mmCIF file of C-alpha atoms and ligand atoms in Angstrom:
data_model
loop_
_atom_site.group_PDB
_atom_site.id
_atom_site.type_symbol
_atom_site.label_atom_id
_atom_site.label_comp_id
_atom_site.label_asym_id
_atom_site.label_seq_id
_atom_site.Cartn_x
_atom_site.Cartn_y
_atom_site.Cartn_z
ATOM 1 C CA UNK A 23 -29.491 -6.913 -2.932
ATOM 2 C CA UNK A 24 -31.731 -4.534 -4.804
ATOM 3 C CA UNK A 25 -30.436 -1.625 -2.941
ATOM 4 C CA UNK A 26 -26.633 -2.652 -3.796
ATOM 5 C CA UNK A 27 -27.466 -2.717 -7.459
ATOM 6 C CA UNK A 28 -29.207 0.618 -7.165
ATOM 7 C CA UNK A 29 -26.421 2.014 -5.294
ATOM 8 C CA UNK A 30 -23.417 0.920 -7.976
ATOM 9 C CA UNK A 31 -25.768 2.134 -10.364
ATOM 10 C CA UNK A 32 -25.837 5.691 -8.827
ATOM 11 C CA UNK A 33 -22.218 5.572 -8.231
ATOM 12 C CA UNK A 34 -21.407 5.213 -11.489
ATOM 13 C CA UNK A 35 -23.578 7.097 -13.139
ATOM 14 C CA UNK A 36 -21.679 10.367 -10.725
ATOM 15 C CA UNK A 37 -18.314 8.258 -12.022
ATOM 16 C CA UNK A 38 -17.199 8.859 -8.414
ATOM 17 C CA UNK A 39 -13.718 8.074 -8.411
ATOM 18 C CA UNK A 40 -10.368 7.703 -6.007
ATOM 19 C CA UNK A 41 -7.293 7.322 -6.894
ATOM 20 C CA UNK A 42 -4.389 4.893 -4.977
ATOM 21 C CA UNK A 43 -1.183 3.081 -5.200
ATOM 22 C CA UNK A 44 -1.205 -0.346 -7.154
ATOM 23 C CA UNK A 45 1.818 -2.880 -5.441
ATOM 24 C CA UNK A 46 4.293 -1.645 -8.286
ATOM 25 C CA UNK A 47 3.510 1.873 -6.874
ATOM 26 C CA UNK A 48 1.248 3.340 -10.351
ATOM 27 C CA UNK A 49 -1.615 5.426 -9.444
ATOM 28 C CA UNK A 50 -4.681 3.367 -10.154
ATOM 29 C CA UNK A 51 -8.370 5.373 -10.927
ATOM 30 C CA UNK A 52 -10.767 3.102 -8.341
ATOM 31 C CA UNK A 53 -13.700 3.468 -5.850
ATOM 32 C CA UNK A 54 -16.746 3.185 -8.963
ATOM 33 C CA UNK A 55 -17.743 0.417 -6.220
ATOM 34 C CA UNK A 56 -17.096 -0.271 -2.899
ATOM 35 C CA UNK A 57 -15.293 -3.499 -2.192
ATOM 36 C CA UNK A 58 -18.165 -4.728 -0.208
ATOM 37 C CA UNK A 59 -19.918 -4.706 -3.429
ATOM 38 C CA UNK A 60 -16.807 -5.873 -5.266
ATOM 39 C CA UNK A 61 -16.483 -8.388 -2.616
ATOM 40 C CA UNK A 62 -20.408 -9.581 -3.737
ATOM 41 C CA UNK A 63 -20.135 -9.055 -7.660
ATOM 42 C CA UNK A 64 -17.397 -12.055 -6.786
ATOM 43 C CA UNK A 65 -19.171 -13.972 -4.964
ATOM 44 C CA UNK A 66 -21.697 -13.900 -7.355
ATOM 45 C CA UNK A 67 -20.220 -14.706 -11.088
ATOM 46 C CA UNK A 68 -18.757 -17.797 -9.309
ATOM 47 C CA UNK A 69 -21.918 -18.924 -8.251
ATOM 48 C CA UNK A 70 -23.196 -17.991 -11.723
ATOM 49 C CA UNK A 71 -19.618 -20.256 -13.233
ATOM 50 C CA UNK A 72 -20.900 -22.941 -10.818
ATOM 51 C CA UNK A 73 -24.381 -23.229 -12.210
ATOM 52 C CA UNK A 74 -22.635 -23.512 -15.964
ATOM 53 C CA UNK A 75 -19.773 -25.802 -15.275
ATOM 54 C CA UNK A 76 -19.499 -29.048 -13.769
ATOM 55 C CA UNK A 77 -17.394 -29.229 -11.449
ATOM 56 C CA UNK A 78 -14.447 -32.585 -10.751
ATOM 57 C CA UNK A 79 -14.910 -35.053 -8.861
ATOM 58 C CA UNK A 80 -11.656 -36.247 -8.349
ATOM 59 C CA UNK A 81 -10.816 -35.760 -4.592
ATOM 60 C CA UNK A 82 -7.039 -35.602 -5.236
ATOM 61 C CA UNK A 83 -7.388 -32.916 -7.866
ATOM 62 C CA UNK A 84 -9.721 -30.921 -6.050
ATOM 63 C CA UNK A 85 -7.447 -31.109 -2.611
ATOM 64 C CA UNK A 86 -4.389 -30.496 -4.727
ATOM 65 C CA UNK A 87 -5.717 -27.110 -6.108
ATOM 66 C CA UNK A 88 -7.343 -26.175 -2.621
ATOM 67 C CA UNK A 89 -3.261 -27.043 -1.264
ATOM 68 C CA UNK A 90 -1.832 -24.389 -3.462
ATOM 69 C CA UNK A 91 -4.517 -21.851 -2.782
ATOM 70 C CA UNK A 92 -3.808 -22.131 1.028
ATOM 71 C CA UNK A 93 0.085 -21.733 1.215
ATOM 72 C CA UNK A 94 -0.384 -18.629 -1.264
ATOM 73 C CA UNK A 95 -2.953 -16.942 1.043
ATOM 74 C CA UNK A 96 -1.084 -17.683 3.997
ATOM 75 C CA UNK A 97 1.320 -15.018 2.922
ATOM 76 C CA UNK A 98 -0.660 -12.320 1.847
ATOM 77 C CA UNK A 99 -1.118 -9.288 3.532
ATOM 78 C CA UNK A 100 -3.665 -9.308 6.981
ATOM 79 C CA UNK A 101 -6.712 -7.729 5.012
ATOM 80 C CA UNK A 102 -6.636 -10.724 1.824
ATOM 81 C CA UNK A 103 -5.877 -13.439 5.049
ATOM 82 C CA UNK A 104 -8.825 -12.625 6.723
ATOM 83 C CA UNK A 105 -10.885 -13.501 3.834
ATOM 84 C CA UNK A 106 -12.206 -16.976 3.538
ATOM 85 C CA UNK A 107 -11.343 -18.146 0.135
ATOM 86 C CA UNK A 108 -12.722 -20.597 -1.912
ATOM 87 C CA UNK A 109 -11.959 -22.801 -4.869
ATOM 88 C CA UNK A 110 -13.532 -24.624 -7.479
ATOM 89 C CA UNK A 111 -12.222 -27.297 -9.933
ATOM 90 C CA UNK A 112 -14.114 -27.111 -13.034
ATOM 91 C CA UNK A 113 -14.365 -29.983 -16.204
ATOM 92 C CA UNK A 114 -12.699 -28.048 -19.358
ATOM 93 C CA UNK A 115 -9.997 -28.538 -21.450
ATOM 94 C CA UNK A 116 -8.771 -25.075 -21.888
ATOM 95 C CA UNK A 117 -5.781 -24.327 -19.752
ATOM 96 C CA UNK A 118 -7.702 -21.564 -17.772
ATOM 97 C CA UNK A 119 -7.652 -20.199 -14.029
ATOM 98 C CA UNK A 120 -9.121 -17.201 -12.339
ATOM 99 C CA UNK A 121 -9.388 -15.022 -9.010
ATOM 100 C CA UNK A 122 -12.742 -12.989 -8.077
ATOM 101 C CA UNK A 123 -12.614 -10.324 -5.662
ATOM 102 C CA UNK A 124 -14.513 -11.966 -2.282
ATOM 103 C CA UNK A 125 -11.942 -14.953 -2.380
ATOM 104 C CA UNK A 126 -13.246 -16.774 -5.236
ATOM 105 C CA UNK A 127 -10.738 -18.865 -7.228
ATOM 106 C CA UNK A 128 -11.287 -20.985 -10.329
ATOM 107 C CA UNK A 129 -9.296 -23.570 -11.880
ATOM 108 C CA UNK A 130 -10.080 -25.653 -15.037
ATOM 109 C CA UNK A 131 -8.332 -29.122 -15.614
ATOM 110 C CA UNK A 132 -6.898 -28.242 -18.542
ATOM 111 C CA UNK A 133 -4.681 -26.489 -16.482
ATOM 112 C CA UNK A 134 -2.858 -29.161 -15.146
ATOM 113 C CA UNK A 135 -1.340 -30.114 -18.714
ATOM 114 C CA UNK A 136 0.600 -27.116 -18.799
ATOM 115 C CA UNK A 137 1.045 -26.797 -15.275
ATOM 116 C CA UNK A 138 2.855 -30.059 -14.469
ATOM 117 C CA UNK A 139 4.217 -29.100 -10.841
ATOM 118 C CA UNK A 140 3.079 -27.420 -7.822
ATOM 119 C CA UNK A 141 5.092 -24.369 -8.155
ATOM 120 C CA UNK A 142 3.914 -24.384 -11.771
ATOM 121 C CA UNK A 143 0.554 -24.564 -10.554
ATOM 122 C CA UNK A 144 1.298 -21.882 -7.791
ATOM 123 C CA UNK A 145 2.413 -19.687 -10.689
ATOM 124 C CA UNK A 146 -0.838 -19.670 -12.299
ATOM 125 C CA UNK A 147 -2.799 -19.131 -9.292
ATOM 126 C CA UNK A 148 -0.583 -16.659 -7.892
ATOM 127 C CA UNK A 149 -0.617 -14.678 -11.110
ATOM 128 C CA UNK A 150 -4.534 -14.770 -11.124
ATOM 129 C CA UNK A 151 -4.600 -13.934 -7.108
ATOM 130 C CA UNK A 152 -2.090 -10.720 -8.026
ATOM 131 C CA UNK A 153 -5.116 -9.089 -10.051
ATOM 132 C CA UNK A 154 -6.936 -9.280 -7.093
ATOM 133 C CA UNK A 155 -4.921 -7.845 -4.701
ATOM 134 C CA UNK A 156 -3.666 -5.245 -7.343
ATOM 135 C CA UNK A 157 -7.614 -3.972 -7.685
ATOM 136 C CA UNK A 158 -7.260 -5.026 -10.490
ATOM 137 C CA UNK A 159 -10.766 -5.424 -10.866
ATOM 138 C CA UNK A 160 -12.042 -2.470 -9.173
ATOM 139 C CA UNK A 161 -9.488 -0.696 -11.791
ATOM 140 C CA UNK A 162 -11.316 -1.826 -14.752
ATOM 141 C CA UNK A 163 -14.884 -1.604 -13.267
ATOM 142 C CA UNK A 164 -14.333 1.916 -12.562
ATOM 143 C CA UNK A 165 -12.780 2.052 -16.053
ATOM 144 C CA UNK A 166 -15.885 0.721 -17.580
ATOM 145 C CA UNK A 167 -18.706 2.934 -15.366
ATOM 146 C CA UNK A 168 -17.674 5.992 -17.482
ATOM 147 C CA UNK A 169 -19.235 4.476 -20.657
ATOM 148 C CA UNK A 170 -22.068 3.466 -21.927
ATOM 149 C CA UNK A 171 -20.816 0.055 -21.631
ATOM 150 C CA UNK A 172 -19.977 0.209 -18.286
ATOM 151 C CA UNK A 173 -23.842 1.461 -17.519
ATOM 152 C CA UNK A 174 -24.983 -0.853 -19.737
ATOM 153 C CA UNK A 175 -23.710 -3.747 -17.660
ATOM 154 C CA UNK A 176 -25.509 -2.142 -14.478
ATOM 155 C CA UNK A 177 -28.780 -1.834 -15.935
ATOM 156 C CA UNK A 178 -28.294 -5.192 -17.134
ATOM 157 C CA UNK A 179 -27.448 -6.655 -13.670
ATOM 158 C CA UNK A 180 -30.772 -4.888 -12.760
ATOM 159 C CA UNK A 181 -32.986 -5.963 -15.283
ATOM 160 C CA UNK A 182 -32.202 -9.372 -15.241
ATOM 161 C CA UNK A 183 -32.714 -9.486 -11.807
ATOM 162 C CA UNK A 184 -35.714 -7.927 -11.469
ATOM 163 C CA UNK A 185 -37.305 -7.915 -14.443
ATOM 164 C CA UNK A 186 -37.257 -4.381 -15.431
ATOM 165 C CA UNK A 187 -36.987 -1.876 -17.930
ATOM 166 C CA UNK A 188 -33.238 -3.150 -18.855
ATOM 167 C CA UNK A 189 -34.075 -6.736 -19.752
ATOM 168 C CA UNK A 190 -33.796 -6.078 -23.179
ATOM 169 C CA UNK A 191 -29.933 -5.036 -22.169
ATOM 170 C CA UNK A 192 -29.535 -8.164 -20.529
ATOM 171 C CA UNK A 193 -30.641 -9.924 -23.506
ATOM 172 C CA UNK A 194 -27.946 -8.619 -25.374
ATOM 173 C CA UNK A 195 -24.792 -8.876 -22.956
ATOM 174 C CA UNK A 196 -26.358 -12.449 -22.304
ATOM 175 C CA UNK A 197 -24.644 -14.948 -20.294
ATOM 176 C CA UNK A 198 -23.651 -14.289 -16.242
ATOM 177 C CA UNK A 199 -24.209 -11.077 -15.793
ATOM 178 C CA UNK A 200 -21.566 -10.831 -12.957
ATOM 179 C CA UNK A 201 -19.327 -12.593 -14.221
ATOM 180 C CA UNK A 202 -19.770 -9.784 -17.578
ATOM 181 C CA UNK A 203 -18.516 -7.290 -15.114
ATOM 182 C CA UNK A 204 -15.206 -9.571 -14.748
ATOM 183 C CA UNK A 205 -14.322 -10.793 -18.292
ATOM 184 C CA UNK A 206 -13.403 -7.128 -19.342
ATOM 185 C CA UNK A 207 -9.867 -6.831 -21.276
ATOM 186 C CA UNK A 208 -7.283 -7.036 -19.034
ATOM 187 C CA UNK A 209 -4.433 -3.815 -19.993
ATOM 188 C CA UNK A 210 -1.086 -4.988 -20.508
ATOM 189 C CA UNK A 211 -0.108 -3.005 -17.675
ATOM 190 C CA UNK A 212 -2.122 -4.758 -15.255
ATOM 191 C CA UNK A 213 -0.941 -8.337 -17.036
ATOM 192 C CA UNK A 214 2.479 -7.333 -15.933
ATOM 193 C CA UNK A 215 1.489 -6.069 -12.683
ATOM 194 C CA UNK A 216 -0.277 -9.416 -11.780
ATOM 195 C CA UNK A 217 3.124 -11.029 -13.218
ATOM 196 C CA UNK A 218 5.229 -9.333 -10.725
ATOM 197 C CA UNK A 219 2.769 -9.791 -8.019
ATOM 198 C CA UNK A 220 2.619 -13.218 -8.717
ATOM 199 C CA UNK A 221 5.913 -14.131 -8.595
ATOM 200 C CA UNK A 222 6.734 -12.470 -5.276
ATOM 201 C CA UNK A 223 3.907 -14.181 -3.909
ATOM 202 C CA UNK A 224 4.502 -17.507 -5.228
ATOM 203 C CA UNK A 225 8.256 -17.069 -3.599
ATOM 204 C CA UNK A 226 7.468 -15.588 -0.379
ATOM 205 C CA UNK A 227 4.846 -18.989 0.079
ATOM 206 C CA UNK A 228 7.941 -21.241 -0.477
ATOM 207 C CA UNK A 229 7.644 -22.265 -4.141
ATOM 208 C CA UNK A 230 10.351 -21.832 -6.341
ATOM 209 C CA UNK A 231 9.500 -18.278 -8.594
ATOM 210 C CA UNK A 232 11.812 -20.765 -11.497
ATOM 211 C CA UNK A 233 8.975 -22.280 -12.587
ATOM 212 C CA UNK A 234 6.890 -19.242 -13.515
ATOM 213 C CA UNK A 235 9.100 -19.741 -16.290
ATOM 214 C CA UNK A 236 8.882 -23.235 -17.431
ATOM 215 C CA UNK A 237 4.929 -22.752 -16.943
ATOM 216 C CA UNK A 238 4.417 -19.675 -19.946
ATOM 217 C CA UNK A 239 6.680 -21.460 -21.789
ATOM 218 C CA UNK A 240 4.123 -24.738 -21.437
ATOM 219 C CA UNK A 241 1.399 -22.652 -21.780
ATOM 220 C CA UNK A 242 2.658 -21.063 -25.217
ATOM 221 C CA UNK A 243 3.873 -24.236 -26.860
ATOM 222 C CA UNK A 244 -0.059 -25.491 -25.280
ATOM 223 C CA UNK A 245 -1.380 -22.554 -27.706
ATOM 224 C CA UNK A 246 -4.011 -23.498 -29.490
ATOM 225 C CA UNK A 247 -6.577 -21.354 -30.975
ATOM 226 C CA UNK A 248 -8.077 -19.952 -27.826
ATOM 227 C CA UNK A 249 -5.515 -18.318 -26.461
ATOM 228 C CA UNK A 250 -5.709 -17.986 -22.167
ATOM 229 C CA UNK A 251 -6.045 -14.454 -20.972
ATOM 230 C CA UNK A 252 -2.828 -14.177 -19.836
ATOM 231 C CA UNK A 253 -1.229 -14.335 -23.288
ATOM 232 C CA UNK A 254 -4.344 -12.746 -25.426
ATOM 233 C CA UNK A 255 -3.029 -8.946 -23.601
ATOM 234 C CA UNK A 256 0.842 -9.866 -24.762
ATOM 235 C CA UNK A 257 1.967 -9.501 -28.399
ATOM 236 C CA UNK A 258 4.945 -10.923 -27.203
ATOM 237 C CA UNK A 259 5.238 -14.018 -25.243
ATOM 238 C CA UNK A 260 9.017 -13.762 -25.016
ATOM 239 C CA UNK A 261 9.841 -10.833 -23.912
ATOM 240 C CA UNK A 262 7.349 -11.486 -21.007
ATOM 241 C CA UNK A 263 9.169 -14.977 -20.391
ATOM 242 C CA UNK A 264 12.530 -13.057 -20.046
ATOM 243 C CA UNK A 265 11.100 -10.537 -17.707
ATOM 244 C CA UNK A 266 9.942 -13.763 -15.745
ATOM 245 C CA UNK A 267 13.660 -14.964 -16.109
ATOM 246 C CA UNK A 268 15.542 -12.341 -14.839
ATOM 247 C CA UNK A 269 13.142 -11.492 -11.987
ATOM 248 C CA UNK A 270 13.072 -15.795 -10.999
ATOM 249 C CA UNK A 271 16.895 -14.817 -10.110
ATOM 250 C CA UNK A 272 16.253 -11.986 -7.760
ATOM 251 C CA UNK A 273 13.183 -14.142 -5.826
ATOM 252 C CA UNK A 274 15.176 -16.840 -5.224
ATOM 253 C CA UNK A 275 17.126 -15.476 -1.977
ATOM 254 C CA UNK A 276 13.230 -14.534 -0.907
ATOM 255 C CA UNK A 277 12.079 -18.050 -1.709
ATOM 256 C CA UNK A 278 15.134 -19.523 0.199
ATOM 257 C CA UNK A 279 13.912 -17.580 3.090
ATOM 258 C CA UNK A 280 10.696 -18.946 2.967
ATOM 259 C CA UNK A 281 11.804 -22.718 2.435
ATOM 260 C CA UNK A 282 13.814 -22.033 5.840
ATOM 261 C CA UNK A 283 11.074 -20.352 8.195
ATOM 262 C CA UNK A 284 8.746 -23.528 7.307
ATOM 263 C CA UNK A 285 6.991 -22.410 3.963
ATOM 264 C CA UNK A 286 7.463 -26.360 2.615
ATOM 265 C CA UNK A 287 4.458 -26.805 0.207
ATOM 266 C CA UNK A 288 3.937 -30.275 -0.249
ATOM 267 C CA UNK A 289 0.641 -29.804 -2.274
ATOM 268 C CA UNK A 290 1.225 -32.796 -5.100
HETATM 269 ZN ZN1 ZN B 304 -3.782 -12.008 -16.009
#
């Protein structure tokens, strides 16, 4: 583990770089860490969100969440299926829901007040899921090593761990380190990217990409003063609900599709 941190800490500090393709074909600035390492930076702020948050106990909720997670994977591509993903169902009121690279996802119970449906629910998730396979993450990591701030957060992940010279660092970020690497600002470009993403995946798994709709429009009259990350990067909700309109109509023949070669979710 030592020798991981030591190695994303040398990475970055050369800023070594790569570019590729993201799904909506923009060349994305990647590669500041391997996704082996991305893969255990994951794995690792959602054991750090387990030892915060409690986690529910209700069987149904937890199995209903765990549902929708499944029939999403099942369509992605080979590489994302292969990965064993988990989920976790934790106590808060905030309508909130994330994806870690490594498989990770989180889901908090205020969620289900605004998402009041399985396909609502599989818009969520699928929206979350669509940073992930977008590198999304990797993106803003990369992003992030060519600052101080980005260095900062290594040397913190070090001296927590280990106790050295950094600690003081740590002190300051404060909190889950790992999970610090994953709470960076979102662009608006990657919000929309993990919108379109989302809504082709939620389709292709057999739930109906309609809903995306009805579920930003529950999650903006939810409001409130915290505002979810997925409206906190959009200035304007409705313009982003239309977008989600007109591209619900051009899904549907793929979700049709779907429904007919046995992608049925029957999740709650
Ligand atoms: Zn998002």
């Amino acid at each position: 583990m030592k020798a991981l941190l030591l190695s994303v800490a040398l990475t970055a500090a050369l800023a070594g770089c790569a570019t590729t393709t993201s799904p909506t074909g923009r060349t994305q600035y990647v590669g500041a860490v391997t996704q082996a390492q991305l893969d255990q930076l994951g794995a690792q702020a959602f054991a750090e969100a387990k030892a915060q948050k409690a986690q529910s106990r209700d069987a149904r909720q937890v199995s209903y969440v765990r549902c929708v997670v499944n029939d999403l994977v099942a369509v992605l591509p080979a590489q994302w299926r292969q990965t064993s993903w988990e989920t976790a169902v934790f106590v808060d009121p905030e309508p909130n829901a994330f994806a870690l690279p490594g498989g990770k996802v989180g889901v908090y119970t205020g969620i289900f007040t605004v998402a009041r449906n399985q396909d609502q629910l599989a818009a969520v998730i699928a929206h979350e899921i669509g940073h992930v396979i977008s590198h999304h993450h990797d993106e803003r990591i990369t992003r992030q090593m060519q600052t101080q701030t980005g260095l900062g957060l290594i040397s913190a992940l070090l001296g927590a761990r280990y106790g050295e010279a950094a600690a003081q660092t740590a002190t300051q970020v404060g909190g889950g380190l790992a999970q610090g690497l994953f709470v960076l600002p979102n662009s608006r470009t990657q919000e929309s990217e993990a919108d379109v993403v989302g809504q082709q995946l939620m389709a292709q798994a057999g739930f109906d990409p309609r809903e995306a709709v009805n579920l930003w429009q529950n999650m903006i009259q939810a409001g409130g003063s915290r505002p979810p990350e997925w409206l906190s990067t959009h200035p304007d909700p409705q313009s982003r609900i239309g977008e989600l309109r007109s591209r619900a109509a051009g899904l549907v023949p793929s979700y049709e599709q779907a429904r007919a070669s046995g992608h049925q979710p029957r999740c709650g």
